[in-house]
Amino acid sequence: MVLDTFRLDGRVALVTGGNRGIGQAIATALAQAGADVALLSRTDPAETIAVVEKLGRRALAIPVDLSTAGPDELADAVEAAVAGLGRLDILVNNAGIIRRAAAVAHSAEDWDAVLRVDLDAVFHLCQAAGRIMLGQGHGKIINVASMLSYQGGIRVPSYTAAKHAVVGLTRALANEWAGEGVNVNAIAPGYIATDNTAALRADPEREQVIRERIPAGRWGTPGDLMGVVVFLGSDAARYVHGAVLAVDGGWLAR
Ligand code: NDP
């Protein structure tokens, strides 16, 4: 039956940045659907672990700082998930940072920091997980893109560059891996109320302009991403490759 194809019982997912925000909702959703969850996180994801375990699933913290970890450390982190939870079926590249400054004033440090976490780490984790998934002939990779994968944004050139690249990378990997049983897709969240957007929501004018442009008439919540990540992580999405699913309250349709 079709609803059974959405279930993730017996699967293992690795989620980056699952300690708070969208990543916490994603980890919770995957666990609710039946998966055990490894949390690649620089901050102790104790709260998320408690949620996953309360659902009767296994959780594993893998401490990694994506701003300093190179390809080898990231490959080790992926192996740690396999060693700790027995297998790897789903990778969600969720962790991300944003630095706001006008393009002319955007420091080299900010540029490098954002590209390291939002793009370099995404590629190296896809590569490490991809090796395992290609070897076993199945797997799901879900990258977290953005509205700024489509649009330029304001005062966020490094973030926009990285998030455009995440979509290009998603499509490039999908082309190589679709025939090998590995689905690579992306989710593009709209404006979601998390720490990432706290500065926007703290500015009443900016908050109002953004909210009034969203056809749904409200900011999204991390919970709004839960259904889509389960879908893309499941057999229900077996013929979905290289897609970018916007979960944006209609922002892009406007
Ligand atoms: P938050 O700022 O709430 O959370 C960011 C997450 O990324 C945290 O778990 C954080 O961990 C982790 N992270 C950041 N830097 C590192 C690092 N160096 N090493 C390990 N983990 C790190 O943001 P969101 O939940 O909103 O964002 C999640 C994803 O969604 C990001 O990729 C973001 O770009 C994307 N997104 C968000 C949108 C929004 O409106 N909120 C819209 C579109 C996309 P720690 O707690 O240790 O800092």
Coordinates of C-alpha atoms and ligand atoms in Angstrom, one line a residue:
M1 CA 0.0 0.0 0.0
V2 CA 1.3 3.4 -0.8
L3 CA 1.5 4.8 2.7
D4 CA 3.8 1.9 3.6
T5 CA 6.3 3.2 1.0
F6 CA 6.7 6.3 3.2
R7 CA 7.8 4.3 6.2
L8 CA 11.5 4.3 7.2
D9 CA 11.5 1.4 9.6
G10 CA 14.9 -0.2 9.9
R11 CA 16.7 2.6 8.1
V12 CA 19.5 4.8 9.4
A13 CA 19.7 8.5 8.7
L14 CA 22.6 10.9 9.2
V15 CA 21.5 14.5 9.8
T16 CA 23.9 17.4 10.1
G17 CA 23.0 20.2 12.5
G18 CA 20.2 18.2 14.0
N19 CA 20.6 19.9 17.4
R20 CA 18.2 22.8 16.7
G21 CA 16.1 24.6 14.1
I22 CA 15.1 22.8 10.9
G23 CA 17.6 20.0 11.5
Q24 CA 15.9 19.1 14.8
A25 CA 12.5 18.9 13.0
I26 CA 14.1 16.8 10.3
A27 CA 15.6 14.3 12.7
T28 CA 12.3 14.1 14.6
A29 CA 10.4 13.5 11.4
L30 CA 12.8 10.7 10.3
A31 CA 12.5 9.0 13.7
Q32 CA 8.7 9.3 13.7
A33 CA 8.8 7.5 10.3
G34 CA 10.8 4.7 11.8
A35 CA 14.5 5.6 11.2
D36 CA 17.4 5.5 13.7
V37 CA 19.3 8.8 13.5
A38 CA 22.9 9.8 13.7
L39 CA 23.4 13.5 14.5
L40 CA 26.5 15.1 13.1
S41 CA 26.7 18.2 15.3
R42 CA 29.3 20.5 16.8
T43 CA 26.9 21.3 19.7
D44 CA 25.7 18.5 22.0
P45 CA 22.4 17.4 20.4
A46 CA 21.1 16.0 23.8
E47 CA 17.6 17.5 23.3
T48 CA 17.2 15.8 19.9
I49 CA 18.6 12.5 21.1
A50 CA 16.0 12.5 23.9
V51 CA 13.2 13.1 21.3
V52 CA 14.5 10.3 19.0
E53 CA 14.9 7.9 21.9
K54 CA 11.4 8.7 23.3
L55 CA 10.1 7.6 19.9
G56 CA 11.7 4.2 20.4
R57 CA 14.5 4.8 17.9
R58 CA 18.2 4.8 18.4
A59 CA 20.2 8.0 18.3
L60 CA 23.9 8.6 18.0
A61 CA 25.8 11.9 18.4
I62 CA 28.8 12.4 16.1
P63 CA 30.7 15.5 17.2
V64 CA 32.1 17.4 14.2
D65 CA 32.7 21.1 13.5
L66 CA 32.0 21.5 9.8
S67 CA 33.9 24.7 9.7
T68 CA 37.2 22.9 10.3
A69 CA 36.6 19.3 9.3
G70 CA 38.3 18.3 6.1
P71 CA 37.3 15.5 3.7
D72 CA 39.0 12.7 5.8
E73 CA 37.3 13.8 9.1
L74 CA 34.0 13.9 7.3
A75 CA 34.5 10.5 5.8
D76 CA 35.3 9.2 9.3
A77 CA 32.1 10.8 10.6
V78 CA 30.1 9.0 8.0
E79 CA 31.8 5.7 8.9
A80 CA 31.1 6.4 12.5
A81 CA 27.4 6.5 11.7
V82 CA 27.7 3.1 10.0
A83 CA 29.7 1.7 12.8
G84 CA 27.4 3.0 15.5
L85 CA 24.0 2.3 13.9
G86 CA 24.9 -0.5 11.5
R87 CA 24.1 1.0 8.1
L88 CA 23.5 4.2 6.2
D89 CA 20.4 4.8 4.1
I90 CA 19.8 8.6 4.3
L91 CA 22.0 11.6 4.5
V92 CA 20.5 15.0 5.1
N93 CA 22.9 17.9 4.7
N94 CA 21.1 20.5 6.8
A95 CA 23.7 22.4 8.8
G96 CA 24.3 25.9 7.4
I97 CA 25.3 29.4 8.4
I98 CA 24.6 32.8 7.0
R99 CA 26.7 36.0 7.3
R100 CA 25.0 39.3 6.5
A101 CA 27.1 42.2 5.1
A102 CA 27.0 44.3 1.9
A103 CA 28.9 42.8 -0.9
V104 CA 31.6 45.5 -0.9
A105 CA 32.1 45.0 2.8
H106 CA 31.8 41.2 2.8
S107 CA 35.0 40.0 4.5
A108 CA 37.1 37.2 3.2
E109 CA 36.6 35.4 6.5
D110 CA 32.8 35.5 6.1
W111 CA 33.1 34.3 2.5
D112 CA 35.3 31.4 3.5
A113 CA 33.3 30.5 6.6
V114 CA 30.0 30.3 4.7
L115 CA 31.5 28.4 1.7
R116 CA 33.2 25.9 4.0
V117 CA 30.1 24.9 6.0
D118 CA 27.3 25.5 3.3
L119 CA 29.1 24.0 0.3
D120 CA 32.5 22.3 0.9
A121 CA 31.2 20.1 3.8
V122 CA 28.1 19.3 1.8
F123 CA 30.1 18.0 -1.1
H124 CA 32.5 16.0 1.0
L125 CA 29.7 14.4 3.0
C126 CA 27.8 13.6 -0.2
Q127 CA 31.0 12.0 -1.6
A128 CA 31.6 9.9 1.6
A129 CA 28.0 8.8 1.9
G130 CA 27.8 8.3 -1.9
R131 CA 30.7 5.8 -1.8
I132 CA 28.7 3.7 0.7
M133 CA 25.4 4.1 -1.0
L134 CA 26.8 3.3 -4.5
G135 CA 28.4 0.2 -2.9
Q136 CA 25.2 -1.1 -1.5
G137 CA 23.1 0.0 -4.5
H138 CA 20.7 2.3 -2.7
G139 CA 20.5 5.5 -0.7
K140 CA 18.9 8.9 -0.3
I141 CA 20.7 12.2 -0.1
I142 CA 18.8 15.3 0.7
N143 CA 20.5 18.6 0.6
V144 CA 19.0 21.8 2.1
A145 CA 18.9 24.6 -0.4
S146 CA 17.1 27.9 0.0
M147 CA 15.1 30.6 -1.7
L148 CA 18.6 32.0 -2.3
S149 CA 19.3 29.0 -4.6
Y150 CA 16.9 30.9 -7.0
Q151 CA 17.2 34.5 -6.0
G152 CA 20.1 36.9 -5.2
G153 CA 18.9 38.0 -1.7
I154 CA 20.2 41.2 -0.1
R155 CA 23.6 41.5 1.7
V156 CA 24.2 37.7 1.7
P157 CA 26.5 37.1 -1.3
S158 CA 28.4 34.2 0.2
Y159 CA 25.2 32.4 1.3
T160 CA 23.6 33.0 -2.1
A161 CA 26.6 31.6 -3.9
A162 CA 26.8 28.6 -1.7
K163 CA 23.0 27.8 -2.0
H164 CA 23.0 28.2 -5.8
A165 CA 25.9 25.8 -5.8
V166 CA 24.1 23.3 -3.6
V167 CA 21.4 23.0 -6.3
G168 CA 24.0 22.6 -9.0
L169 CA 25.8 19.9 -7.0
T170 CA 22.5 18.1 -6.2
R171 CA 21.7 17.9 -10.0
A172 CA 25.3 16.9 -10.9
L173 CA 25.3 14.0 -8.3
A174 CA 21.8 12.9 -9.3
N175 CA 22.9 12.6 -12.9
E176 CA 25.8 10.4 -11.9
W177 CA 24.1 8.3 -9.3
A178 CA 20.4 7.9 -10.3
G179 CA 21.2 4.9 -12.4
E180 CA 23.0 3.3 -9.4
G181 CA 19.9 3.4 -7.1
V182 CA 20.9 6.6 -5.2
N183 CA 18.5 9.5 -5.1
V184 CA 20.0 12.9 -4.7
N185 CA 17.5 15.7 -4.2
A186 CA 17.2 19.0 -2.4
I187 CA 14.6 20.8 -0.2
A188 CA 14.4 24.6 -0.6
P189 CA 12.8 26.0 2.6
G190 CA 11.1 29.4 2.3
Y191 CA 11.3 31.9 5.2
I192 CA 11.3 29.7 8.3
A193 CA 11.3 31.0 11.9
T194 CA 14.6 29.8 13.2
D195 CA 17.8 31.4 14.6
N196 CA 18.9 31.7 10.9
T197 CA 16.2 34.3 10.3
A198 CA 16.2 35.9 13.7
A199 CA 17.8 39.1 12.4
L200 CA 15.1 39.5 9.7
R201 CA 12.3 38.9 12.1
A202 CA 13.7 41.3 14.7
D203 CA 13.5 44.2 12.1
P204 CA 9.7 45.0 12.1
E205 CA 9.8 46.6 8.6
R206 CA 11.8 43.7 7.0
E207 CA 9.6 41.1 8.8
Q208 CA 6.4 42.7 7.5
V209 CA 7.7 43.1 3.9
I210 CA 8.7 39.4 3.9
R211 CA 5.5 38.1 5.5
E212 CA 3.3 40.1 3.1
R213 CA 5.1 38.6 0.1
I214 CA 4.4 35.0 1.2
P215 CA 1.1 33.8 -0.3
A216 CA 0.5 31.6 2.7
G217 CA 0.5 34.7 4.8
R218 CA 2.9 33.5 7.5
W219 CA 6.5 32.5 8.1
G220 CA 7.1 28.8 8.0
T221 CA 8.0 26.6 11.0
P222 CA 10.6 23.8 11.1
G223 CA 7.6 21.4 11.4
D224 CA 6.6 22.5 7.9
L225 CA 9.6 20.6 6.5
M226 CA 8.9 17.3 8.2
G227 CA 6.6 15.7 5.5
V228 CA 8.9 16.5 2.6
V229 CA 12.0 15.1 4.2
V230 CA 10.3 11.8 5.0
F231 CA 9.0 11.6 1.4
L232 CA 12.4 12.2 -0.1
G233 CA 14.0 9.8 2.3
S234 CA 11.6 7.0 1.5
D235 CA 10.8 4.5 -1.3
A236 CA 7.8 6.8 -2.2
A237 CA 10.4 9.1 -3.9
R238 CA 12.3 6.3 -5.7
Y239 CA 11.9 7.9 -9.1
V240 CA 12.6 11.5 -7.9
H241 CA 16.2 12.5 -8.9
G242 CA 17.8 15.9 -9.0
A243 CA 14.6 17.7 -7.8
V244 CA 14.5 20.8 -5.7
L245 CA 11.3 20.8 -3.7
A246 CA 10.4 24.3 -2.5
V247 CA 8.6 24.4 0.9
D248 CA 8.0 28.1 0.8
G249 CA 4.3 29.0 1.4
G250 CA 4.2 29.9 -2.3
W251 CA 7.1 32.4 -2.2
L252 CA 8.5 31.3 -5.6
A253 CA 5.1 31.2 -7.2
R254 CA 4.6 34.9 -6.6
Ligands
NDP1 P1 19.8 27.5 12.6 O1 20.7 28.6 12.6 O2 18.7 27.4 13.5 O3 20.6 26.1 12.7 C1 21.8 25.9 12.0 C2 22.3 24.5 12.3 O4 23.6 24.3 11.6 C3 22.6 24.3 13.8 O5 22.3 23.0 14.1 C4 24.1 24.6 13.8 O6 24.8 24.0 14.9 C5 24.5 23.9 12.5 N1 25.9 24.4 12.2 C6 26.3 25.6 11.9 N2 27.6 25.7 11.7 C7 28.1 24.4 12.0 C8 29.4 23.9 12.0 N3 30.4 24.6 11.8 N4 29.5 22.6 12.3 C9 28.4 21.8 12.6 N5 27.1 22.3 12.6 C10 27.0 23.6 12.3 O7 19.3 27.4 11.1 P2 18.1 26.7 10.3 O8 17.6 25.6 11.1 O9 17.2 27.8 9.9 O10 18.9 26.2 9.0 C11 19.1 24.9 8.7 C12 19.4 24.8 7.2 O11 18.3 25.4 6.5 C13 20.6 25.7 6.8 O12 21.3 25.0 5.7 C14 20.0 27.0 6.3 O13 20.8 27.6 5.3 C15 18.7 26.4 5.6 N6 17.7 27.3 5.4 C16 17.0 28.0 6.4 C17 16.0 28.9 6.1 C18 15.3 29.6 7.1 O14 14.4 30.5 6.8 N7 15.5 29.4 8.4 C19 15.6 29.1 4.7 C20 16.3 28.4 3.7 C21 17.3 27.5 4.1 P3 25.2 24.9 16.2 O15 24.0 24.9 17.1 O16 26.3 24.1 16.8 O17 25.5 26.2 15.7

